[in-house]
Short mmCIF file of C-alpha atoms in Angstrom, two decimals:
data_model
loop_
_atom_site.label_atom_id
_atom_site.label_comp_id
_atom_site.label_asym_id
_atom_site.label_seq_id
_atom_site.Cartn_x
_atom_site.Cartn_y
_atom_site.Cartn_z
CA UNK A 1 -0.93 16.72 -14.61
CA UNK A 2 -1.24 17.68 -18.63
CA UNK A 3 -4.06 20.34 -18.62
CA UNK A 4 -5.18 18.88 -22.09
CA UNK A 5 -5.90 15.14 -20.73
CA UNK A 6 -7.73 16.83 -17.78
CA UNK A 7 -10.01 18.59 -20.12
CA UNK A 8 -10.48 15.45 -22.21
CA UNK A 9 -11.36 13.43 -19.23
CA UNK A 10 -13.48 16.43 -17.66
CA UNK A 11 -15.85 16.59 -20.95
CA UNK A 12 -16.16 12.54 -21.15
CA UNK A 13 -17.54 12.54 -17.52
CA UNK A 14 -19.94 15.58 -18.18
CA UNK A 15 -21.02 14.12 -21.34
CA UNK A 16 -22.54 11.30 -19.61
CA UNK A 17 -23.23 12.53 -16.45
CA UNK A 18 -23.85 16.23 -16.14
CA UNK A 19 -27.24 16.57 -14.70
CA UNK A 20 -25.61 14.00 -11.57
CA UNK A 21 -22.61 16.50 -10.81
CA UNK A 22 -22.62 19.61 -9.03
CA UNK A 23 -19.17 20.20 -9.80
CA UNK A 24 -15.56 19.14 -11.16
CA UNK A 25 -12.93 20.65 -9.52
CA UNK A 26 -8.85 20.35 -10.19
CA UNK A 27 -6.70 20.08 -7.14
CA UNK A 28 -3.20 19.70 -5.64
CA UNK A 29 -1.63 19.50 -9.13
CA UNK A 30 -2.90 15.59 -9.96
CA UNK A 31 -6.22 15.54 -8.73
CA UNK A 32 -9.96 15.76 -10.22
CA UNK A 33 -12.59 15.93 -7.61
CA UNK A 34 -15.91 15.12 -9.00
CA UNK A 35 -18.68 16.13 -6.69
CA UNK A 36 -21.85 14.56 -6.99
CA UNK A 37 -25.50 15.80 -6.61
CA UNK A 38 -26.22 12.79 -4.60
CA UNK A 39 -25.56 9.14 -4.07
CA UNK A 40 -27.67 7.71 -6.21
CA UNK A 41 -25.30 7.97 -8.93
CA UNK A 42 -22.26 6.58 -7.36
CA UNK A 43 -22.34 3.01 -8.79
CA UNK A 44 -23.07 4.47 -12.73
CA UNK A 45 -20.31 7.24 -12.60
CA UNK A 46 -17.72 4.70 -10.58
CA UNK A 47 -18.57 1.99 -13.16
CA UNK A 48 -17.92 4.46 -16.20
CA UNK A 49 -14.41 5.62 -14.69
CA UNK A 50 -13.49 2.21 -14.14
CA UNK A 51 -14.53 0.42 -17.17
CA UNK A 52 -14.59 3.39 -19.88
CA UNK A 53 -11.78 5.26 -18.73
CA UNK A 54 -9.41 2.59 -17.67
CA UNK A 55 -9.16 3.50 -14.33
CA UNK A 56 -8.18 1.56 -11.42
CA UNK A 57 -10.02 1.82 -7.84
CA UNK A 58 -7.06 2.57 -5.38
CA UNK A 59 -8.62 3.74 -2.58
CA UNK A 60 -12.13 4.74 -0.76
CA UNK A 61 -11.94 7.45 2.00
CA UNK A 62 -15.00 8.16 4.37
CA UNK A 63 -14.77 11.00 6.77
CA UNK A 64 -17.26 12.43 9.30
CA UNK A 65 -17.48 15.87 8.62
CA UNK A 66 -20.92 16.91 10.21
CA UNK A 67 -19.27 19.12 13.09
CA UNK A 68 -17.85 21.20 9.96
CA UNK A 69 -21.33 21.67 8.35
CA UNK A 70 -21.53 18.65 6.23
CA UNK A 71 -22.74 15.12 6.49
CA UNK A 72 -20.52 11.92 6.05
CA UNK A 73 -18.27 12.20 2.94
CA UNK A 74 -17.10 9.22 0.28
CA UNK A 75 -14.51 9.60 -1.62
CA UNK A 76 -13.70 7.17 -4.32
CA UNK A 77 -9.92 7.64 -5.64
CA UNK A 78 -9.09 6.15 -9.03
CA UNK A 79 -6.04 6.32 -10.82
CA UNK A 80 -5.78 6.35 -14.58
CA UNK A 81 -3.50 3.70 -16.19
CA UNK A 82 -0.09 5.14 -17.41
CA UNK A 83 -1.29 8.92 -16.44
CA UNK A 84 -0.26 10.79 -13.34
CA UNK A 85 -4.12 11.34 -12.95
CA UNK A 86 -6.31 10.66 -9.42
CA UNK A 87 -10.01 10.80 -10.28
CA UNK A 88 -12.00 11.61 -6.99
CA UNK A 89 -15.81 10.86 -7.01
CA UNK A 90 -17.22 12.64 -3.93
CA UNK A 91 -20.81 11.91 -2.29
CA UNK A 92 -22.25 12.91 0.50
CA UNK A 93 -23.94 10.30 2.83
CA UNK A 94 -26.49 10.92 5.39
CA UNK A 95 -26.16 9.83 9.07
CA UNK A 96 -27.08 6.33 9.77
CA UNK A 97 -27.62 6.11 6.00
CA UNK A 98 -26.87 3.65 3.43
CA UNK A 99 -24.87 3.96 0.05
CA UNK A 100 -24.95 1.82 -2.93
CA UNK A 101 -22.44 -0.83 -3.23
CA UNK A 102 -20.23 -0.81 -6.07
CA UNK A 103 -18.63 -4.39 -5.36
CA UNK A 104 -20.37 -6.26 -7.98
CA UNK A 105 -18.74 -3.79 -10.69
CA UNK A 106 -15.74 -3.26 -9.08
CA UNK A 107 -14.49 -6.43 -7.01
CA UNK A 108 -11.66 -4.13 -4.87
CA UNK A 109 -14.41 -2.16 -3.49
CA UNK A 110 -15.27 -5.16 -1.28
CA UNK A 111 -13.15 -4.41 1.56
CA UNK A 112 -13.06 -0.91 1.65
CA UNK A 113 -17.09 -0.99 2.03
CA UNK A 114 -17.01 -3.68 4.79
CA UNK A 115 -14.31 -1.34 6.60
CA UNK A 116 -16.66 1.89 6.39
CA UNK A 117 -19.39 -0.35 7.87
CA UNK A 118 -17.27 -1.11 10.92
CA UNK A 119 -15.77 2.44 11.23
CA UNK A 120 -18.56 4.35 10.10
CA UNK A 121 -21.96 2.79 10.70
CA UNK A 122 -22.88 3.27 7.00
CA UNK A 123 -24.29 0.24 5.24
CA UNK A 124 -22.96 -0.57 1.81
CA UNK A 125 -26.43 -1.43 0.15
CA UNK A 126 -26.14 -4.64 -2.24
CA UNK A 127 -22.62 -5.93 -0.84
CA UNK A 128 -23.58 -9.13 -0.10
CA UNK A 129 -20.64 -9.79 2.74
CA UNK A 130 -21.43 -7.28 5.53
CA UNK A 131 -19.68 -8.93 8.34
CA UNK A 132 -17.06 -7.68 10.66
CA UNK A 133 -13.69 -6.84 8.93
CA UNK A 134 -11.82 -4.26 11.23
CA UNK A 135 -13.81 -4.76 14.47
CA UNK A 136 -14.38 -8.46 15.58
CA UNK A 137 -17.29 -10.23 16.38
CA UNK A 138 -16.71 -9.48 20.17
CA UNK A 139 -17.12 -5.58 19.46
CA UNK A 140 -20.38 -3.83 19.98
CA UNK A 141 -22.03 -3.32 16.56
CA UNK A 142 -23.69 -0.21 17.35
CA UNK A 143 -20.23 1.57 18.34
CA UNK A 144 -18.45 2.99 15.29
CA UNK A 145 -15.05 4.50 16.14
CA UNK A 146 -14.34 6.89 13.21
CA UNK A 147 -17.43 8.83 14.01
CA UNK A 148 -16.30 12.09 15.67
CA UNK A 149 -18.79 11.09 18.64
CA UNK A 150 -16.63 8.17 19.70
CA UNK A 151 -14.52 8.88 22.42
CA UNK A 152 -11.20 6.89 22.30
CA UNK A 153 -11.01 7.10 26.21
CA UNK A 154 -14.26 5.48 26.46
CA UNK A 155 -13.89 1.77 27.24
CA UNK A 156 -16.24 -0.64 25.13
CA UNK A 157 -17.94 -3.59 26.76
CA UNK A 158 -17.17 -6.91 25.01
CA UNK A 159 -20.16 -8.42 23.34
CA UNK A 160 -19.17 -12.16 23.94
CA UNK A 161 -22.41 -13.60 22.28
CA UNK A 162 -21.46 -13.56 18.84
CA UNK A 163 -19.48 -15.60 16.90
CA UNK A 164 -17.72 -15.06 13.57
CA UNK A 165 -19.34 -16.79 10.30
CA UNK A 166 -16.80 -18.15 8.09
CA UNK A 167 -17.90 -19.00 4.87
CA UNK A 168 -19.27 -22.68 4.50
CA UNK A 169 -17.43 -24.71 1.99
CA UNK A 170 -19.32 -28.28 1.91
CA UNK A 171 -18.52 -31.65 -0.33
CA UNK A 172 -17.42 -35.18 0.33
CA UNK A 173 -13.65 -35.48 1.64
CA UNK A 174 -13.63 -31.87 2.41
CA UNK A 175 -11.68 -31.26 5.42
CA UNK A 176 -11.36 -27.72 7.32
CA UNK A 177 -7.86 -26.60 8.81
CA UNK A 178 -7.57 -23.58 10.94
CA UNK A 179 -4.49 -22.17 11.56
CA UNK A 180 -3.66 -19.30 13.73
CA UNK A 181 -4.33 -16.26 15.02
CA UNK A 182 -1.12 -17.07 17.15
CA UNK A 183 1.71 -18.88 14.59
CA UNK A 184 5.13 -20.19 15.43
CA UNK A 185 7.92 -17.85 15.75
CA UNK A 186 7.42 -14.16 15.99
CA UNK A 187 5.08 -13.33 13.34
CA UNK A 188 1.88 -11.12 13.60
CA UNK A 189 -1.13 -12.82 14.48
CA UNK A 190 -3.71 -13.64 11.71
CA UNK A 191 -6.44 -16.62 11.04
CA UNK A 192 -6.42 -18.84 8.03
CA UNK A 193 -9.21 -21.38 7.50
CA UNK A 194 -8.25 -23.94 4.58
CA UNK A 195 -10.71 -26.32 3.11
CA UNK A 196 -8.96 -29.05 1.44
CA UNK A 197 -9.40 -32.20 0.03
CA UNK A 198 -6.59 -34.35 0.63
CA UNK A 199 -3.65 -32.15 0.67
CA UNK A 200 -4.72 -29.87 -1.87
CA UNK A 201 -6.44 -26.45 -0.83
CA UNK A 202 -9.75 -25.78 -2.54
CA UNK A 203 -10.74 -22.67 -0.51
CA UNK A 204 -8.78 -20.20 2.01
CA UNK A 205 -10.32 -17.43 4.01
CA UNK A 206 -8.46 -15.03 5.84
CA UNK A 207 -9.52 -13.16 8.72
CA UNK A 208 -7.11 -10.45 9.80
CA UNK A 209 -6.93 -7.09 12.05
CA UNK A 210 -5.68 -8.65 15.15
CA UNK A 211 -3.22 -6.06 15.15
CA UNK A 212 -5.72 -3.06 14.93
CA UNK A 213 -4.24 -0.50 16.68
CA UNK A 214 -6.22 2.51 15.82
CA UNK A 215 -4.01 4.59 14.15
CA UNK A 216 -6.64 6.66 12.07
CA UNK A 217 -8.14 7.59 15.28
CA UNK A 218 -5.41 7.85 17.21
CA UNK A 219 -4.32 10.73 14.98
CA UNK A 220 -7.49 12.66 14.90
CA UNK A 221 -6.52 16.40 16.88
CA UNK A 222 -2.91 15.14 17.15
CA UNK A 223 -0.27 17.88 16.02
CA UNK A 224 1.30 17.10 12.56
CA UNK A 225 4.77 16.87 13.88
CA UNK A 226 3.51 13.81 16.25
CA UNK A 227 1.65 12.30 13.52
CA UNK A 228 4.94 11.98 11.51
CA UNK A 229 5.97 9.34 13.92
CA UNK A 230 2.67 7.71 14.18
CA UNK A 231 2.58 7.01 10.52
CA UNK A 232 6.46 5.77 10.85
CA UNK A 233 4.98 3.06 13.27
CA UNK A 234 2.15 1.95 11.38
CA UNK A 235 4.40 -1.13 9.97
CA UNK A 236 8.26 -0.94 11.22
CA UNK A 237 9.55 -2.20 8.16
CA UNK A 238 7.90 0.55 6.23
CA UNK A 239 8.65 3.33 8.13
CA UNK A 240 10.28 5.72 5.41
CA UNK A 241 7.48 5.08 2.70
CA UNK A 242 4.47 5.76 5.26
CA UNK A 243 6.25 8.57 6.57
CA UNK A 244 7.17 9.99 3.16
CA UNK A 245 3.61 9.62 1.69
CA UNK A 246 2.19 11.41 5.05
CA UNK A 247 4.57 14.47 4.58
CA UNK A 248 3.89 14.60 0.97
CA UNK A 249 0.13 14.67 1.81
CA UNK A 250 0.75 17.45 4.31
CA UNK A 251 3.33 19.39 1.80
CA UNK A 252 0.67 19.29 -0.80
CA UNK A 253 -1.99 20.96 1.45
CA UNK A 254 0.91 23.97 2.31
CA UNK A 255 1.02 24.39 -1.75
CA UNK A 256 5.26 24.74 -0.89
CA UNK A 257 8.01 22.79 -2.76
CA UNK A 258 10.35 21.13 0.00
CA UNK A 259 14.50 21.36 -0.69
CA UNK A 260 15.99 19.47 -3.83
CA UNK A 261 18.54 17.73 -0.95
CA UNK A 262 15.62 16.80 1.16
CA UNK A 263 14.21 14.83 -1.56
CA UNK A 264 17.23 13.33 -2.55
CA UNK A 265 17.87 12.07 1.17
CA UNK A 266 14.19 10.74 1.05
CA UNK A 267 14.88 8.80 -2.06
CA UNK A 268 18.00 7.32 -0.60
CA UNK A 269 16.57 6.24 2.15
CA UNK A 270 13.74 4.78 0.57
CA UNK A 271 15.75 2.79 -1.78
CA UNK A 272 17.82 1.41 1.34
CA UNK A 273 14.37 0.45 2.93
CA UNK A 274 13.41 -1.41 -0.08
CA UNK A 275 16.78 -2.89 -0.45
CA UNK A 276 17.21 -4.52 3.04
CA UNK A 277 13.40 -5.74 2.56
CA UNK A 278 14.07 -7.70 -0.12
CA UNK A 279 16.84 -9.09 1.18
CA UNK A 280 15.13 -10.35 4.29
CA UNK A 281 12.08 -11.83 2.15
CA UNK A 282 14.69 -13.54 -0.23
CA UNK A 283 16.06 -14.92 3.00
CA UNK A 284 12.48 -16.00 3.85
CA UNK A 285 11.77 -17.76 0.83
CA UNK A 286 14.98 -19.75 0.63
CA UNK A 287 14.11 -20.82 4.50
CA UNK A 288 10.79 -21.93 3.57
CA UNK A 289 11.82 -23.71 0.40
CA UNK A 290 14.44 -25.79 2.77
CA UNK A 291 17.70 -24.00 1.88
CA UNK A 292 19.10 -22.98 5.27
CA UNK A 293 22.73 -21.86 4.03
CA UNK A 294 21.19 -19.72 1.11
CA UNK A 295 18.96 -18.34 3.83
CA UNK A 296 22.00 -17.50 6.10
CA UNK A 297 23.99 -15.94 3.63
CA UNK A 298 20.96 -13.59 2.85
CA UNK A 299 20.34 -12.65 6.06
CA UNK A 300 24.05 -11.55 6.60
CA UNK A 301 23.69 -9.18 3.38
CA UNK A 302 20.51 -7.75 5.26
CA UNK A 303 22.21 -7.52 8.76
CA UNK A 304 25.06 -5.18 6.64
CA UNK A 305 22.23 -3.08 5.16
CA UNK A 306 20.41 -2.58 8.45
CA UNK A 307 23.79 -1.80 10.20
CA UNK A 308 24.32 0.67 7.40
CA UNK A 309 20.66 2.33 8.28
CA UNK A 310 21.75 3.03 11.94
CA UNK A 311 25.27 4.67 10.57
CA UNK A 312 23.39 6.91 8.31
CA UNK A 313 19.95 7.60 10.39
CA UNK A 314 20.37 6.62 13.79
CA UNK A 315 18.13 3.51 13.39
CA UNK A 316 18.44 0.37 12.11
CA UNK A 317 14.84 0.64 10.53
CA UNK A 318 15.44 4.22 9.83
CA UNK A 319 12.97 5.97 12.23
CA UNK A 320 13.36 9.54 12.28
CA UNK A 321 14.31 10.58 8.59
CA UNK A 322 11.29 12.45 7.80
CA UNK A 323 9.78 15.55 9.32
CA UNK A 324 7.03 17.96 7.56
CA UNK A 325 8.91 19.92 4.89
CA UNK A 326 11.99 17.81 4.72
CA UNK A 327 14.27 15.56 6.50
CA UNK A 328 15.64 15.49 10.18
CA UNK A 329 19.49 15.10 9.25
CA UNK A 330 21.89 15.31 6.54
CA UNK A 331 24.04 12.81 4.63
CA UNK A 332 27.77 13.89 4.99
CA UNK A 333 30.91 13.23 2.60
CA UNK A 334 32.00 10.50 4.89
CA UNK A 335 28.44 8.98 5.30
CA UNK A 336 28.38 9.30 1.25
CA UNK A 337 31.16 7.10 1.02
CA UNK A 338 29.95 4.63 3.56
CA UNK A 339 26.58 4.08 1.58
CA UNK A 340 28.54 3.65 -1.69
CA UNK A 341 31.13 1.35 -0.31
CA UNK A 342 28.41 -0.94 1.72
CA UNK A 343 25.86 -1.40 -0.96
CA UNK A 344 28.94 -2.11 -3.72
CA UNK A 345 29.74 -5.00 -1.06
CA UNK A 346 26.19 -6.20 -0.76
CA UNK A 347 25.85 -6.19 -4.25
CA UNK A 348 28.72 -8.21 -4.96
CA UNK A 349 28.29 -10.88 -2.54
CA UNK A 350 24.50 -10.87 -3.20
CA UNK A 351 25.58 -12.20 -6.97
CA UNK A 352 27.65 -14.60 -5.65
CA UNK A 353 24.86 -16.16 -3.41
CA UNK A 354 22.27 -15.60 -6.35
CA UNK A 355 24.32 -17.93 -8.50
CA UNK A 356 24.50 -20.55 -6.26
CA UNK A 357 20.80 -20.28 -5.76
CA UNK A 358 20.23 -20.25 -9.36
CA UNK A 359 22.27 -23.49 -9.66
CA UNK A 360 20.35 -25.34 -6.91
CA UNK A 361 17.69 -26.89 -9.29
CA UNK A 362 15.92 -28.34 -6.37
CA UNK A 363 15.54 -24.58 -4.91
CA UNK A 364 14.25 -23.53 -8.41
CA UNK A 365 11.80 -26.15 -8.93
CA UNK A 366 10.63 -25.67 -5.40
CA UNK A 367 9.22 -22.00 -6.50
CA UNK A 368 8.52 -22.46 -10.16
CA UNK A 369 4.58 -23.31 -10.35
CA UNK A 370 3.83 -22.49 -6.32
CA UNK A 371 1.60 -20.02 -5.34
CA UNK A 372 0.32 -18.83 -9.11
CA UNK A 373 -1.69 -15.42 -9.29
CA UNK A 374 -3.74 -15.26 -12.59
CA UNK A 375 -3.46 -11.73 -14.00
CA UNK A 376 -7.29 -11.25 -14.14
CA UNK A 377 -7.58 -11.80 -10.42
CA UNK A 378 -4.70 -9.62 -9.67
CA UNK A 379 -6.52 -7.19 -11.71
CA UNK A 380 -9.90 -7.39 -10.31
CA UNK A 381 -8.64 -7.06 -6.65
CA UNK A 382 -6.28 -4.03 -8.22
CA UNK A 383 -3.11 -5.38 -6.30
CA UNK A 384 0.05 -3.34 -6.49
CA UNK A 385 3.88 -3.79 -5.96
CA UNK A 386 5.47 -7.35 -7.07
CA UNK A 387 2.28 -8.79 -6.50
CA UNK A 388 1.10 -7.19 -9.79
CA UNK A 389 4.37 -6.91 -11.78
CA UNK A 390 4.33 -10.76 -11.18
CA UNK A 391 1.63 -11.38 -13.45
CA UNK A 392 3.04 -8.80 -16.00
CA UNK A 393 0.90 -5.72 -14.47
CA UNK A 394 3.12 -2.74 -14.96
CA UNK A 395 2.58 -0.44 -12.42
CA UNK A 396 5.19 1.52 -9.97
CA UNK A 397 4.33 4.58 -8.14
CA UNK A 398 7.67 5.85 -8.69
CA UNK A 399 7.01 6.40 -12.49
CA UNK A 400 3.31 6.57 -12.46
CA UNK A 401 2.95 9.15 -10.53
CA UNK A 402 6.38 10.85 -10.17
CA UNK A 403 7.17 12.30 -6.72
CA UNK A 404 9.99 13.50 -4.52
CA UNK A 405 13.31 13.07 -6.34
CA UNK A 406 12.03 10.62 -8.81
CA UNK A 407 11.18 12.54 -11.70
CA UNK A 408 14.93 13.49 -12.13
CA UNK A 409 15.85 9.72 -11.98
CA UNK A 410 16.13 6.86 -14.34
CA UNK A 411 13.51 4.95 -13.16
CA UNK A 412 11.64 3.84 -16.42
CA UNK A 413 14.74 2.09 -17.66
CA UNK A 414 12.90 1.78 -21.61
CA UNK A 415 13.44 5.13 -23.11
CA UNK A 416 13.74 3.74 -26.66
CA UNK A 417 10.81 2.31 -28.39
CA UNK A 418 12.69 -1.01 -29.06
CA UNK A 419 13.33 -1.34 -25.36
CA UNK A 420 9.93 -0.42 -24.54
CA UNK A 421 8.73 -3.22 -26.67
CA UNK A 422 11.31 -5.47 -25.41
CA UNK A 423 9.96 -4.91 -21.92
CA UNK A 424 6.40 -5.56 -22.90
CA UNK A 425 7.17 -8.87 -24.35
CA UNK A 426 8.84 -9.75 -21.16
CA UNK A 427 6.08 -8.43 -18.99
CA UNK A 428 3.67 -11.03 -20.52
CA UNK A 429 6.11 -13.66 -19.88
CA UNK A 430 5.57 -13.58 -16.37
CA UNK A 431 3.93 -16.42 -14.77
CA UNK A 432 2.94 -14.86 -11.35
CA UNK A 433 4.49 -17.71 -9.19
CA UNK A 434 6.79 -17.78 -6.39
CA UNK A 435 9.86 -17.74 -8.79
CA UNK A 436 8.70 -14.52 -10.72
CA UNK A 437 8.10 -12.80 -7.24
CA UNK A 438 11.65 -13.98 -6.43
CA UNK A 439 13.32 -12.81 -9.65
CA UNK A 440 11.52 -9.63 -9.44
CA UNK A 441 12.99 -8.95 -6.27
CA UNK A 442 16.08 -9.53 -7.35
CA UNK A 443 16.13 -7.34 -10.22
CA UNK A 444 14.80 -4.46 -7.84
CA UNK A 445 17.89 -4.73 -5.69
CA UNK A 446 19.90 -4.19 -8.57
CA UNK A 447 17.62 -1.03 -9.30
CA UNK A 448 17.74 0.55 -6.04
CA UNK A 449 21.68 0.15 -5.93
CA UNK A 450 21.44 2.25 -9.24
CA UNK A 451 19.07 5.04 -8.27
CA UNK A 452 20.89 5.39 -4.92
CA UNK A 453 24.32 5.86 -6.96
CA UNK A 454 22.39 8.30 -9.51
CA UNK A 455 21.44 10.10 -6.72
CA UNK A 456 24.32 10.61 -4.33
CA UNK A 457 26.38 11.37 -7.31
CA UNK A 458 23.89 14.68 -7.69
CA UNK A 459 23.57 15.79 -4.26
CA UNK A 460 22.59 19.20 -4.40
CA UNK A 461 23.70 21.84 -2.03
CA UNK A 462 20.63 22.94 -0.58
CA UNK A 463 19.15 23.36 2.86
CA UNK A 464 17.14 20.16 4.49
CA UNK A 465 13.64 21.47 4.96
CA UNK A 466 11.25 24.08 4.35
CA UNK A 467 10.00 25.39 7.75
CA UNK A 468 7.31 27.29 5.99
CA UNK A 469 5.41 24.69 5.23
CA UNK A 470 3.34 24.26 8.47
CA UNK A 471 2.85 28.04 8.69
CA UNK A 472 1.21 27.71 5.43
CA UNK A 473 -1.60 24.98 6.24
CA UNK A 474 -5.09 25.74 6.22
CA UNK A 475 -8.24 24.10 7.95
CA UNK A 476 -10.21 21.56 5.87
CA UNK A 477 -7.84 21.30 3.24
CA UNK A 478 -7.22 17.78 2.09
CA UNK A 479 -4.72 16.00 -0.15
CA UNK A 480 -3.34 12.70 -1.52
CA UNK A 481 0.25 11.50 -0.48
CA UNK A 482 1.86 8.42 -1.81
CA UNK A 483 4.94 6.49 -2.16
CA UNK A 484 6.11 3.09 -3.38
CA UNK A 485 7.20 0.80 -0.77
CA UNK A 486 8.93 -2.38 -1.09
CA UNK A 487 5.47 -3.79 -1.23
CA UNK A 488 3.60 -1.55 -3.48
CA UNK A 489 2.20 1.48 -3.50
CA UNK A 490 1.04 3.27 -0.17
CA UNK A 491 -1.55 6.09 0.11
CA UNK A 492 -1.92 8.39 2.77
CA UNK A 493 -4.81 10.88 2.74
CA UNK A 494 -5.00 13.69 5.16
CA UNK A 495 -7.61 16.34 5.73
CA UNK A 496 -6.13 19.25 8.43
CA UNK A 497 -7.87 20.54 11.33
CA UNK A 498 -7.61 23.71 13.31
CA UNK A 499 -4.41 24.65 14.70
CA UNK A 500 -2.50 22.31 12.55
CA UNK A 501 -4.37 19.47 14.14
CA UNK A 502 -5.27 16.49 11.81
CA UNK A 503 -9.09 16.37 11.13
CA UNK A 504 -9.19 12.81 9.05
CA UNK A 505 -6.13 10.65 8.20
CA UNK A 506 -6.95 7.56 6.24
CA UNK A 507 -4.24 4.92 5.47
CA UNK A 508 -4.17 2.38 2.86
CA UNK A 509 -0.58 0.48 2.54
CA UNK A 510 -0.20 -2.04 -0.16
CA UNK A 511 -1.04 -5.24 2.08
CA UNK A 512 -4.35 -4.07 2.06
CA UNK A 513 -4.76 -4.51 -1.61
CA UNK A 514 -2.42 -7.88 -1.65
CA UNK A 515 -3.87 -9.82 1.28
CA UNK A 516 -6.89 -10.78 -0.78
CA UNK A 517 -4.64 -12.28 -4.02
CA UNK A 518 -3.02 -14.80 -0.97
CA UNK A 519 -6.38 -16.72 -0.82
CA UNK A 520 -6.30 -17.00 -4.84
CA UNK A 521 -2.58 -17.84 -5.06
CA UNK A 522 -2.68 -21.02 -2.60
CA UNK A 523 -5.87 -22.80 -4.80
CA UNK A 524 -4.81 -26.09 -5.89
CA UNK A 525 -1.53 -26.02 -4.12
CA UNK A 526 -0.93 -28.31 -1.16
CA UNK A 527 -1.17 -27.11 2.57
CA UNK A 528 2.55 -27.49 3.00
CA UNK A 529 2.97 -25.06 0.19
CA UNK A 530 1.52 -22.01 2.13
CA UNK A 531 4.33 -20.90 4.23
CA UNK A 532 6.29 -20.34 0.96
CA UNK A 533 3.57 -18.74 -0.78
CA UNK A 534 2.75 -16.55 1.98
CA UNK A 535 6.15 -15.35 2.22
CA UNK A 536 6.53 -15.07 -1.66
CA UNK A 537 3.97 -12.33 -1.16
CA UNK A 538 5.43 -10.53 1.74
CA UNK A 539 2.46 -9.22 3.07
CA UNK A 540 2.17 -7.18 6.74
CA UNK A 541 -0.17 -7.86 9.38
CA UNK A 542 0.33 -4.65 10.98
CA UNK A 543 0.35 -2.78 7.85
CA UNK A 544 -3.00 -3.98 6.92
CA UNK A 545 -4.43 -3.81 10.55
CA UNK A 546 -3.68 -0.04 11.11
#
């Protein structure tokens, strides 16, 4: 983090709110913690940071710190546009108290506030929607699982008297179509409540968290070595991204670096994960667009990548790659050649399939103007990944907050002013529809192949892990880890406990940010378009529900 930028930001914040701030602390190289005197100024300071400092709210973290002499603590995490800085507003909240909602000023806060209401019993005062989010209507609304006094082994009786209140859409010829939560095939559960006029969708309300597993509660008191395995299983197709973000948070807390070779292996596996998932999503889009032959060809390529994963990591979905302080196993010269040969073959075959798809005018027409997202909606909801980039919002954690080995790679391809201007013009042309998302995935597959080549061409002679990381952890220190998964930015906030256990673990995958976008993307489309729109956004149920 640039110290001059840090000082400038600190001065701007203090100029406006000095009397309301007890302390401003730089931490973990790119975090600025703003500690408030009381929670009455939360709304003013968060709105100032969001509007005046051009920062997006990327996560809210609540923690029960009563057992360590504090109260409930709320942390609002903002990231600055085009700057490797996180601004973290921190406020104490009384037990069974409330805190001022910021959802009316910052739309992306509304789901976090509902989540905090469910899990901690703290009321976001002023939020018009405090319906259950994570905990469904049959859960006792007086029991809040992430409080420290909740015992995970206790069985909670069902409350069968409550019904979930969906939003009401009324009017002549308005029809409601409930879909799910159980769907055809093997996809995970989620409920979609469509309101239509004829075939046209005029409103969609989603209800998720049917696959809630209690990941954050399970992590409490867990040894960090075991928590790595837990992080991998948040969503199976994001095993590298999630475990990488978790490990980086812990490694930041230790203030120790990991070997460069370990960072390179992490990057190679992260890009392999991105590639096989994008191929699978493109195959799914082809299926839902009615082009089964194209889908079959793409699924063959995905299968080749997953077989490559197994040869490299011993797991088709890359379980077991990351450990605290580095990686579990090396990439040998033979494995390196296998990777390069396989991605070369897959890239060649992919171009042949892509040419065939592009020549199918019916396929292109099916994607064009379907599932269109407006740039303002994507910005207001703080969407990430391809969902943001398809409307011209140029964010990518690999270049915005360079981590692991990415600072040494050509992630930002636009190094001359002319190329940068060309890129910015191209961004404005992106339509935010299913075709734009298809094209972006195609581009990212090519980019991932180049990054893998670039990394393997300079594989350092180094050890695989720094075992001192675990020895250097101190209780109640915390840090933010992050990674750009194939869906977008993934954040893991970790607070250590005693004896290398976890005191608090907060996860926010890209899907949590992006699920609300589907409610906007389907408006004015027909109901039959929904599967295609859904697949083009590539949202994870399990990654959202935790």
